[in-house]
CSV table of C-alpha atoms in Angstrom, one decimal:
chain,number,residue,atom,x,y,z
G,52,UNK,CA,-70.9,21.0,-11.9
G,53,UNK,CA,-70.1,24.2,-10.7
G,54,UNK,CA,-71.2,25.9,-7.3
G,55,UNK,CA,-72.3,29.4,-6.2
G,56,UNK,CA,-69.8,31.6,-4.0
G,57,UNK,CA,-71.1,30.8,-0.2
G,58,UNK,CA,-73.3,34.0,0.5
G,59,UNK,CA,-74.4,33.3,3.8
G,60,UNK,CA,-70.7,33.8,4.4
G,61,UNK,CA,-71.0,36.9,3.2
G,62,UNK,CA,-69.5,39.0,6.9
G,63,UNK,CA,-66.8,36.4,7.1
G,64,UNK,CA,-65.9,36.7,3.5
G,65,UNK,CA,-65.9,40.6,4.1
G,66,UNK,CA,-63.4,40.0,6.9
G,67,UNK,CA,-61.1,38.0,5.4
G,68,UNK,CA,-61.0,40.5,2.6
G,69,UNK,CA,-61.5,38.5,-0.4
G,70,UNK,CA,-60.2,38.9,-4.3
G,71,UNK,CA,-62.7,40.8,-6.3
G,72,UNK,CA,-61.7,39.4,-9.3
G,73,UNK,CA,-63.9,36.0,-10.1
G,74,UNK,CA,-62.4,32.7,-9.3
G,75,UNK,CA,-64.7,30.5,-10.8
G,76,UNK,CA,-67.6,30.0,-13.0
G,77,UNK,CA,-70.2,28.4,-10.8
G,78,UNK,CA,-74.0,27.5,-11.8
G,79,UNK,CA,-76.2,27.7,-8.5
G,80,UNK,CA,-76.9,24.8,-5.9
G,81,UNK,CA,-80.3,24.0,-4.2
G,82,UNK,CA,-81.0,26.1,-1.0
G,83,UNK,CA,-80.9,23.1,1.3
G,84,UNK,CA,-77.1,22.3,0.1
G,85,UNK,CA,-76.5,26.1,0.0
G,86,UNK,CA,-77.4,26.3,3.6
G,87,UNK,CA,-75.8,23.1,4.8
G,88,UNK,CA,-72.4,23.9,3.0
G,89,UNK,CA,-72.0,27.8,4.2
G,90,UNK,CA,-73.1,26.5,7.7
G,91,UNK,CA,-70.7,23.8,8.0
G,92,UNK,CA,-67.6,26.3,6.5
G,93,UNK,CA,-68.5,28.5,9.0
G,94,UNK,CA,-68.4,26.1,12.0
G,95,UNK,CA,-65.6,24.2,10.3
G,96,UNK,CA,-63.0,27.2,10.1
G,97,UNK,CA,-64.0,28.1,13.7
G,98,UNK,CA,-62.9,24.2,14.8
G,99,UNK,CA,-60.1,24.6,12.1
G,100,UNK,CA,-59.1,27.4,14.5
G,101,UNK,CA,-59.2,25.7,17.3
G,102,UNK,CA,-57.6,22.7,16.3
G,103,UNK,CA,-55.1,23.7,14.9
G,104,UNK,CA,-53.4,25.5,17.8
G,105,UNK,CA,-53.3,22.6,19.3
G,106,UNK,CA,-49.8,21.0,19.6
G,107,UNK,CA,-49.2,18.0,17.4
G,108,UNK,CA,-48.8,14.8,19.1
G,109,UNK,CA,-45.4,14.3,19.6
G,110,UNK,CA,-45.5,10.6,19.1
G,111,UNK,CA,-45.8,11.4,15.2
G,112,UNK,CA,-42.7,13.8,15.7
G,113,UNK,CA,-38.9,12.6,15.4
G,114,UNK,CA,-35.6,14.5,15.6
G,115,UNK,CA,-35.2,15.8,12.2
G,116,UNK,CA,-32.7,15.4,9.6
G,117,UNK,CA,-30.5,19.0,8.8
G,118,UNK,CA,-32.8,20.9,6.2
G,119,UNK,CA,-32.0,20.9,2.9
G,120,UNK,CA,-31.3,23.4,0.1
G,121,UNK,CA,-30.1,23.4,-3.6
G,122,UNK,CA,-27.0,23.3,-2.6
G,123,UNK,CA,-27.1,19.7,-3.3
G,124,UNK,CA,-25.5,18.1,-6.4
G,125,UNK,CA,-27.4,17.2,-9.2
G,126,UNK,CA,-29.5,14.0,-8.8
G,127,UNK,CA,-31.2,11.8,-10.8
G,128,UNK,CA,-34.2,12.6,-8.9
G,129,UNK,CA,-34.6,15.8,-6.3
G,130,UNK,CA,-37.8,14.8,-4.3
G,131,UNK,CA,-39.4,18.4,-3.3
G,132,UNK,CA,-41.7,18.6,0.5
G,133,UNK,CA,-43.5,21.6,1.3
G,134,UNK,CA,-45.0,21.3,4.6
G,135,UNK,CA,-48.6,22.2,6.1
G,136,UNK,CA,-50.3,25.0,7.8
G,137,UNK,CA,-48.0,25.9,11.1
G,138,UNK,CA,-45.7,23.4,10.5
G,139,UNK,CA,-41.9,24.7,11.0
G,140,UNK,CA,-38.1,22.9,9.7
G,141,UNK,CA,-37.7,22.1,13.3
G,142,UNK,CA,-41.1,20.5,13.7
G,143,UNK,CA,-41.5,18.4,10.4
G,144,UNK,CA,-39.5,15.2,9.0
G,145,UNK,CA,-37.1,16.5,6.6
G,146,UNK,CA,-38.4,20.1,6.9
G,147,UNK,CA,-41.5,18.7,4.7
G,148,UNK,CA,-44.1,17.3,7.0
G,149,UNK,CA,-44.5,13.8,8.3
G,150,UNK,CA,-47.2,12.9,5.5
G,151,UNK,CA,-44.5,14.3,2.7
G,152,UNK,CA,-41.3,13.0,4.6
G,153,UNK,CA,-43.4,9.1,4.9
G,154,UNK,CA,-43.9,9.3,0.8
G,155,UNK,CA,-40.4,10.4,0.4
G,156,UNK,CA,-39.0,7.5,2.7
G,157,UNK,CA,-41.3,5.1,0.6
G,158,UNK,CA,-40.1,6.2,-3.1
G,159,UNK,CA,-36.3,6.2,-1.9
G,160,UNK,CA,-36.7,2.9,-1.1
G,161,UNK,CA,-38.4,1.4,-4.4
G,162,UNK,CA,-35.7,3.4,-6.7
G,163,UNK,CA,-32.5,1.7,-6.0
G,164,UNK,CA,-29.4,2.2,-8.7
G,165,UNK,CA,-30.7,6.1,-9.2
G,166,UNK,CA,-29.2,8.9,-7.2
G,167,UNK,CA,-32.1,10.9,-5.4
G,168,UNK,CA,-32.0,13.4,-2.8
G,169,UNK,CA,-35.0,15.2,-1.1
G,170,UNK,CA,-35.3,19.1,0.0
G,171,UNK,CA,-38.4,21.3,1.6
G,172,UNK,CA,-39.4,24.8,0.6
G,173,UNK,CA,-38.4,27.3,2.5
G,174,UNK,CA,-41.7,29.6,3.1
G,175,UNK,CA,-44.0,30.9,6.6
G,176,UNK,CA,-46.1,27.7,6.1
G,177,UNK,CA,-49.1,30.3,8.2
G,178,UNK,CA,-51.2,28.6,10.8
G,179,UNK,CA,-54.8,28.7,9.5
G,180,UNK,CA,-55.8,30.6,12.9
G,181,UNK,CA,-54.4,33.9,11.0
G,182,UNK,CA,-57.8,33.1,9.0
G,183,UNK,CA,-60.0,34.1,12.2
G,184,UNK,CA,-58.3,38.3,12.5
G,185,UNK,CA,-59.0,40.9,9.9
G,186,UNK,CA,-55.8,41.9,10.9
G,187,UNK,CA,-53.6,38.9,10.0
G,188,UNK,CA,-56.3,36.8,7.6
G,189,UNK,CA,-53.7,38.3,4.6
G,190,UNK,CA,-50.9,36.6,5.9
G,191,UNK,CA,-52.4,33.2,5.3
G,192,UNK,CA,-52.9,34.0,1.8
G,193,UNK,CA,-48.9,36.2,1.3
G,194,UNK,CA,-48.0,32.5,2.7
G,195,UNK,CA,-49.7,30.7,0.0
G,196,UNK,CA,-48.4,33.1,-2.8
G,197,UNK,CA,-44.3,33.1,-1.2
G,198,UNK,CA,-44.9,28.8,-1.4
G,199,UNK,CA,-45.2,29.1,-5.1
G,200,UNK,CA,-43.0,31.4,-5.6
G,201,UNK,CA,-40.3,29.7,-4.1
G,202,UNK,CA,-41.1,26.6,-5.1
G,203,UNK,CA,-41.3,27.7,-8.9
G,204,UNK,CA,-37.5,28.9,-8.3
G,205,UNK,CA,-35.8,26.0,-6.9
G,206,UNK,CA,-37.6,24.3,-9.9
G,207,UNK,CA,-36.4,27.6,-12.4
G,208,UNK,CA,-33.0,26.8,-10.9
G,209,UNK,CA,-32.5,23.6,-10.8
G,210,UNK,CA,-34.0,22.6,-14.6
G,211,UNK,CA,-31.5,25.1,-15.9
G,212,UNK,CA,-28.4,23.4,-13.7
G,213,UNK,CA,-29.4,20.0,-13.7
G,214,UNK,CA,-30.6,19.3,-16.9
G,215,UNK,CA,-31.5,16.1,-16.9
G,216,UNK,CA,-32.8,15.7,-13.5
G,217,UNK,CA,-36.5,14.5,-12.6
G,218,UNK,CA,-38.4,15.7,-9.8
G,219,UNK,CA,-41.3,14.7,-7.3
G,220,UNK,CA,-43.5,17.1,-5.9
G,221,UNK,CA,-45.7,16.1,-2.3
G,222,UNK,CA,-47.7,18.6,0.0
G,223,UNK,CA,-49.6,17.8,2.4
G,224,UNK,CA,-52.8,20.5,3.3
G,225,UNK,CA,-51.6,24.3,2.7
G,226,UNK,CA,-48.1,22.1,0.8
G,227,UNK,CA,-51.1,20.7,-1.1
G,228,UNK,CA,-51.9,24.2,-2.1
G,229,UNK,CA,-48.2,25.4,-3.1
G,230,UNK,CA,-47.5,22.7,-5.1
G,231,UNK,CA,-51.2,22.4,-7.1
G,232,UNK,CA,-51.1,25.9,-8.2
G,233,UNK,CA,-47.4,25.8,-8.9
G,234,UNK,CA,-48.2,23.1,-11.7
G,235,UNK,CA,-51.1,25.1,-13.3
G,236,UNK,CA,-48.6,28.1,-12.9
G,237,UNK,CA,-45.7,26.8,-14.2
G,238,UNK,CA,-47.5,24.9,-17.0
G,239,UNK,CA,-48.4,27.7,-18.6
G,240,UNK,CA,-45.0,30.0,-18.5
G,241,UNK,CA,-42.7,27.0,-19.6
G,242,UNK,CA,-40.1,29.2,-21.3
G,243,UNK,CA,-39.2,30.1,-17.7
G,244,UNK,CA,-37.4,27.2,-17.1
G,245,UNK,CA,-35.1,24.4,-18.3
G,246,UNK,CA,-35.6,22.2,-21.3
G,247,UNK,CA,-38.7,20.2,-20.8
G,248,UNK,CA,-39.5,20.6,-17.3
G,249,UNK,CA,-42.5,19.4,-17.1
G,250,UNK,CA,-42.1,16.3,-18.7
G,251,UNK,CA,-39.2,15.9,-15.9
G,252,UNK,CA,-41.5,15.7,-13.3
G,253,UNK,CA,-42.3,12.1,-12.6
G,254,UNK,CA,-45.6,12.8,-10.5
G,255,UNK,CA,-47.2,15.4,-7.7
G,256,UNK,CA,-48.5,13.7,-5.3
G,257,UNK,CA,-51.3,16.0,-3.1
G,258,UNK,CA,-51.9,14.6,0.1
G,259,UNK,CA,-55.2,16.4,1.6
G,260,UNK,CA,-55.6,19.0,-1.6
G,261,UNK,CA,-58.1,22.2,-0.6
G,262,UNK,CA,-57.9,22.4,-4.2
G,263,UNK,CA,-59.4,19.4,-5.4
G,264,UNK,CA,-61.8,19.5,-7.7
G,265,UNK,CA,-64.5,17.1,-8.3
G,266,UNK,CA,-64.1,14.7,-11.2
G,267,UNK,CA,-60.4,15.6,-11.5
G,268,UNK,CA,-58.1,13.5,-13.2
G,269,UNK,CA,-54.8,11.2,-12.4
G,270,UNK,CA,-55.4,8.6,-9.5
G,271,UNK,CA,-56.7,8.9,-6.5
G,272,UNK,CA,-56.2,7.0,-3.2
G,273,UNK,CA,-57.5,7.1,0.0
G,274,UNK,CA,-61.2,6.2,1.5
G,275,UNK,CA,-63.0,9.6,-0.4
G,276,UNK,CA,-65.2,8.4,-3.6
G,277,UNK,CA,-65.5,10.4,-6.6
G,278,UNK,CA,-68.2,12.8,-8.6
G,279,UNK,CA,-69.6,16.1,-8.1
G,280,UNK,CA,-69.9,16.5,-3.8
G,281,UNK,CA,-66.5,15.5,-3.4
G,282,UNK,CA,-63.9,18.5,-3.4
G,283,UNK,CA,-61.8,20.4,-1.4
G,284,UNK,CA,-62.6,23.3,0.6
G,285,UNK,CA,-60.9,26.2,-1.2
G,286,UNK,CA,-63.2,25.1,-4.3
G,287,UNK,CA,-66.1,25.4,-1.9
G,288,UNK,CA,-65.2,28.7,-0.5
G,289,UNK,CA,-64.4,31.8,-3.0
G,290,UNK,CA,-62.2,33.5,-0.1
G,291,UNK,CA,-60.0,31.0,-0.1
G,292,UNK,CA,-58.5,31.5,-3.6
G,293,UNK,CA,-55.1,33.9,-2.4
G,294,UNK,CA,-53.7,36.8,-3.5
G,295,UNK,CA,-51.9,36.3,-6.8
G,296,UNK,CA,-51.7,32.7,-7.5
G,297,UNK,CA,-55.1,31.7,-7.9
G,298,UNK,CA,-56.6,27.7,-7.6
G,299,UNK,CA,-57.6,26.7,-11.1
G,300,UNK,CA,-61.2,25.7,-12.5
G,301,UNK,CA,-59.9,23.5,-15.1
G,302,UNK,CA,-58.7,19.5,-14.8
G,303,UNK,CA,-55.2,18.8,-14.3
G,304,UNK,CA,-55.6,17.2,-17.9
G,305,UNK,CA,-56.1,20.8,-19.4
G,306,UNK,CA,-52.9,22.5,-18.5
G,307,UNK,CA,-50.3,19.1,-18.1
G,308,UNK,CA,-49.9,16.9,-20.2
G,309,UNK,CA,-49.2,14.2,-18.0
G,310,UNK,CA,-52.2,14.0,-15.8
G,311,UNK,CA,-51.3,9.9,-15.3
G,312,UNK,CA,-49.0,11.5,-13.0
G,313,UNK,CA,-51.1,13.3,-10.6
G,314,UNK,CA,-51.6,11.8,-7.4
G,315,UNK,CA,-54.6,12.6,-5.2
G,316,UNK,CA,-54.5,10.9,-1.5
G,317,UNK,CA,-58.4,12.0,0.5
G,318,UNK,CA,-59.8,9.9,2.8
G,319,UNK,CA,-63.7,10.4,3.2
G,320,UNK,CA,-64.9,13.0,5.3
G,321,UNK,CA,-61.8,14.6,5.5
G,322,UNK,CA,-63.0,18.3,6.3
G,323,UNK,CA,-60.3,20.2,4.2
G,324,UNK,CA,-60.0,17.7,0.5
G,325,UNK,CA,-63.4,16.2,0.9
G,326,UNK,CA,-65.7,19.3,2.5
G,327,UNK,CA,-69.1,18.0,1.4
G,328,UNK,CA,-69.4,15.3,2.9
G,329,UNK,CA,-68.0,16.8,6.5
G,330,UNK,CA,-70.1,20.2,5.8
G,331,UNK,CA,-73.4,17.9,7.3
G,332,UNK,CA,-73.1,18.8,10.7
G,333,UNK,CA,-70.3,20.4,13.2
G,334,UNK,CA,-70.1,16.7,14.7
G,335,UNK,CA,-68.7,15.7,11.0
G,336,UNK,CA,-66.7,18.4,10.4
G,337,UNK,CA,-65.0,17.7,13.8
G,338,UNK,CA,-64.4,14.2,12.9
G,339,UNK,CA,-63.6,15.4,9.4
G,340,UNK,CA,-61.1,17.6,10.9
G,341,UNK,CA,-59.6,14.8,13.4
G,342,UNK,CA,-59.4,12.8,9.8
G,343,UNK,CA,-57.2,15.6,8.0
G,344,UNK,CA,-54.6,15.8,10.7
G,345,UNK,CA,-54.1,12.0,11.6
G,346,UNK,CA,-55.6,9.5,9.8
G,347,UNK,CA,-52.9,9.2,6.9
G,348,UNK,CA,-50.1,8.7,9.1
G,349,UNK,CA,-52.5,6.2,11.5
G,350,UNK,CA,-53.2,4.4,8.2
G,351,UNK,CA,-50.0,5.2,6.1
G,352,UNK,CA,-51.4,2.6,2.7
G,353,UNK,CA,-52.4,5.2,0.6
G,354,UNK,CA,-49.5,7.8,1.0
G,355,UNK,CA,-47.2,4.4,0.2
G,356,UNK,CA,-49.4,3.2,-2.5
G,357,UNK,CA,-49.1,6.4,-4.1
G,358,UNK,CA,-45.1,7.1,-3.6
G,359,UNK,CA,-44.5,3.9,-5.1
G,360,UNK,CA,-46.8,4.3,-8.2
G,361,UNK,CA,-44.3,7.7,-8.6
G,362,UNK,CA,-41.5,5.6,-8.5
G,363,UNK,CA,-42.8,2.7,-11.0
G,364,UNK,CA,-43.1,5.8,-13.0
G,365,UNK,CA,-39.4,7.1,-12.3
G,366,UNK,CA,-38.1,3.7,-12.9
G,367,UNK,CA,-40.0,3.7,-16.4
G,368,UNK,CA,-38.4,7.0,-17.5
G,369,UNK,CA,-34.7,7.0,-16.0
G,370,UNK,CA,-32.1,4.2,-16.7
G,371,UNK,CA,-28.6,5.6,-15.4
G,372,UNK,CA,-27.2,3.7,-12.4
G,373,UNK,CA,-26.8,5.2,-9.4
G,374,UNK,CA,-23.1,7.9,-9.6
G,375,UNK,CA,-20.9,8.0,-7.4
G,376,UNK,CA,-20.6,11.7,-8.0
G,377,UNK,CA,-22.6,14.4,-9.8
G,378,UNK,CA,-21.7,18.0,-10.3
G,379,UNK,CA,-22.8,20.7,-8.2
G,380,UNK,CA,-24.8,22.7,-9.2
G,381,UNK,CA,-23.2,26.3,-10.8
């Protein structure tokens, strides 16, 4: 099922500039759920707004470890983070968010004998409050766009220098975002990097994904149920779709050819990868937001679960015992 751009949303859409080009193909919705969804975006990017300048709670926060970069030798396995909305290198576990850093921490410790290393992306990471100024709404969208593309070169680079490496992908919220439509991106301009690289990737693991579609394929863990009301916000919302690199219509299955190694974490309710069902009322989408910013690390299972289904996959693919010493890259 497809669903109608929100009109009611018509002024904020105009504010936040949208794309004019057409993002998806949607057949139309009943007024009542029409109503109920624009309503609840509304209210929910107004308590987005709020929220999210908020500090996070430091108890979730520890000293980080230096960032790193592609400097690093090759690996067996390079394990790529890309943080969340407003999240900085200084305020995120391994420069890659808490959620990201927690799967990375898991997978490490179920591949042993195989060199790995793990690395964040280097881009603005925008808070979503940019969303609520005609003036700065862009920048939340140029943030978006300078994930991919920095995320597609480290991956450009690497393949090509390391040519037998594997690789993880894991973003959590606006990370979510980078690394989904990096996938569909880089899926279909292959020749831009190293022999087979998407067959190296082992699995993407999208914690919170805007992007989600309903029905979508690979697994999915977390408390959210499938079918056609359960999706992420930016599928809801035809503003949200960026600048140049666009969310995709189509099922992981139709541009990889891996989609057993997709990994979708959404717990119900959650008001950014599960919209729907927090879109009722601005009590849920409140909770729903309260849901997206804590509950994964309150309840870590499914962000394990998943990491180690990655790694029962990486051990499955790669045999070499761990090396003392790799070279560096050139």
């Amino acid at each position: 099922m497809r669903f109608p751009r929100l009109t009611r949303l018509a002024t904020l859409a105009g504010m936040l500039r949208p794309d004019r080009s057409p993002v998806f193909a949607r057949q139309s919705l009943g007024r009542r759920r029409r109503r109920r969804v624009a309503a609840g975006l509304g209210a929910g990017l107004a308590l987005y707004g709020a929220i999210v300048g908020m500090p996070a709670d430091a108890a979730t926060r520890t000293a980080p470890d230096p960032q790193m970069t592609t400097v690093i030798p090759c690996q067996d396995v390079m394990f790529i983070g890309v943080r969340g909305s407003g999240e900085t290198p200084e305020s995120s576990l391994y420069g890659m968010g808490p959620e990201s850093a927690l799967a990375w921490q898991q997978y490490r410790m179920e591949i042993p004998g195989h060199s790995a290393s793990a690395m964040s992306i280097d881009y603005p990471s925008t808070p979503v409050t940019t969303l609520a100024s005609p003036y700065s709404s862009q920048d939340f969208f140029r943030s978006i766009d300078t994930g991919v593309t920095k995320l597609e070169a480290v991956l450009a680079e690497r393949s090509v220098n390391c040519p037998t490496e594997h690789y993880v992908l894991s973003g959590k919220s606006q990370g979510a975002i980078v690394t989904h439509r990096a996938m569909a991106d880089m899926a279909a301009h292959p020749s831009a990097y190293g022999p087979g690289l998407m067959d190296r990737i082992d699995g993407v693991l999208e914690i919170a994904d805007p992007d989600r579609l309903p029905d979508d394929s690979g697994h999915l863990y977390g408390t959210t149920a499938t079918g056609t009301d359960h999706y992420g916000i930016s599928y809801a919302a035809p503003f949200m779709a960026g600048n140049r690199y666009r969310p995709t219509a189509s099922d992981v299955d139709t541009f990889w050819d891996h989609p057993d190694r997709w990994h979708t974490i959404c717990n119900a309710g959650d008001s950014v990868c599960d919209f729907t069902v927090s879109s009722a009322s601005p009590s849920n989408m409140l909770r729903g937001f309260d849901i997206h910013m804590n509950s994964y690390l309150t309840d870590p299972t499914a962000v394990r679960q998943a990491a180690s289904d990655v790694a029962a996959q990486t051990r499955s693919r790669t045999t070499a015992p761990e090396q003392t010493s790799k070279p560096a890259l050139a």
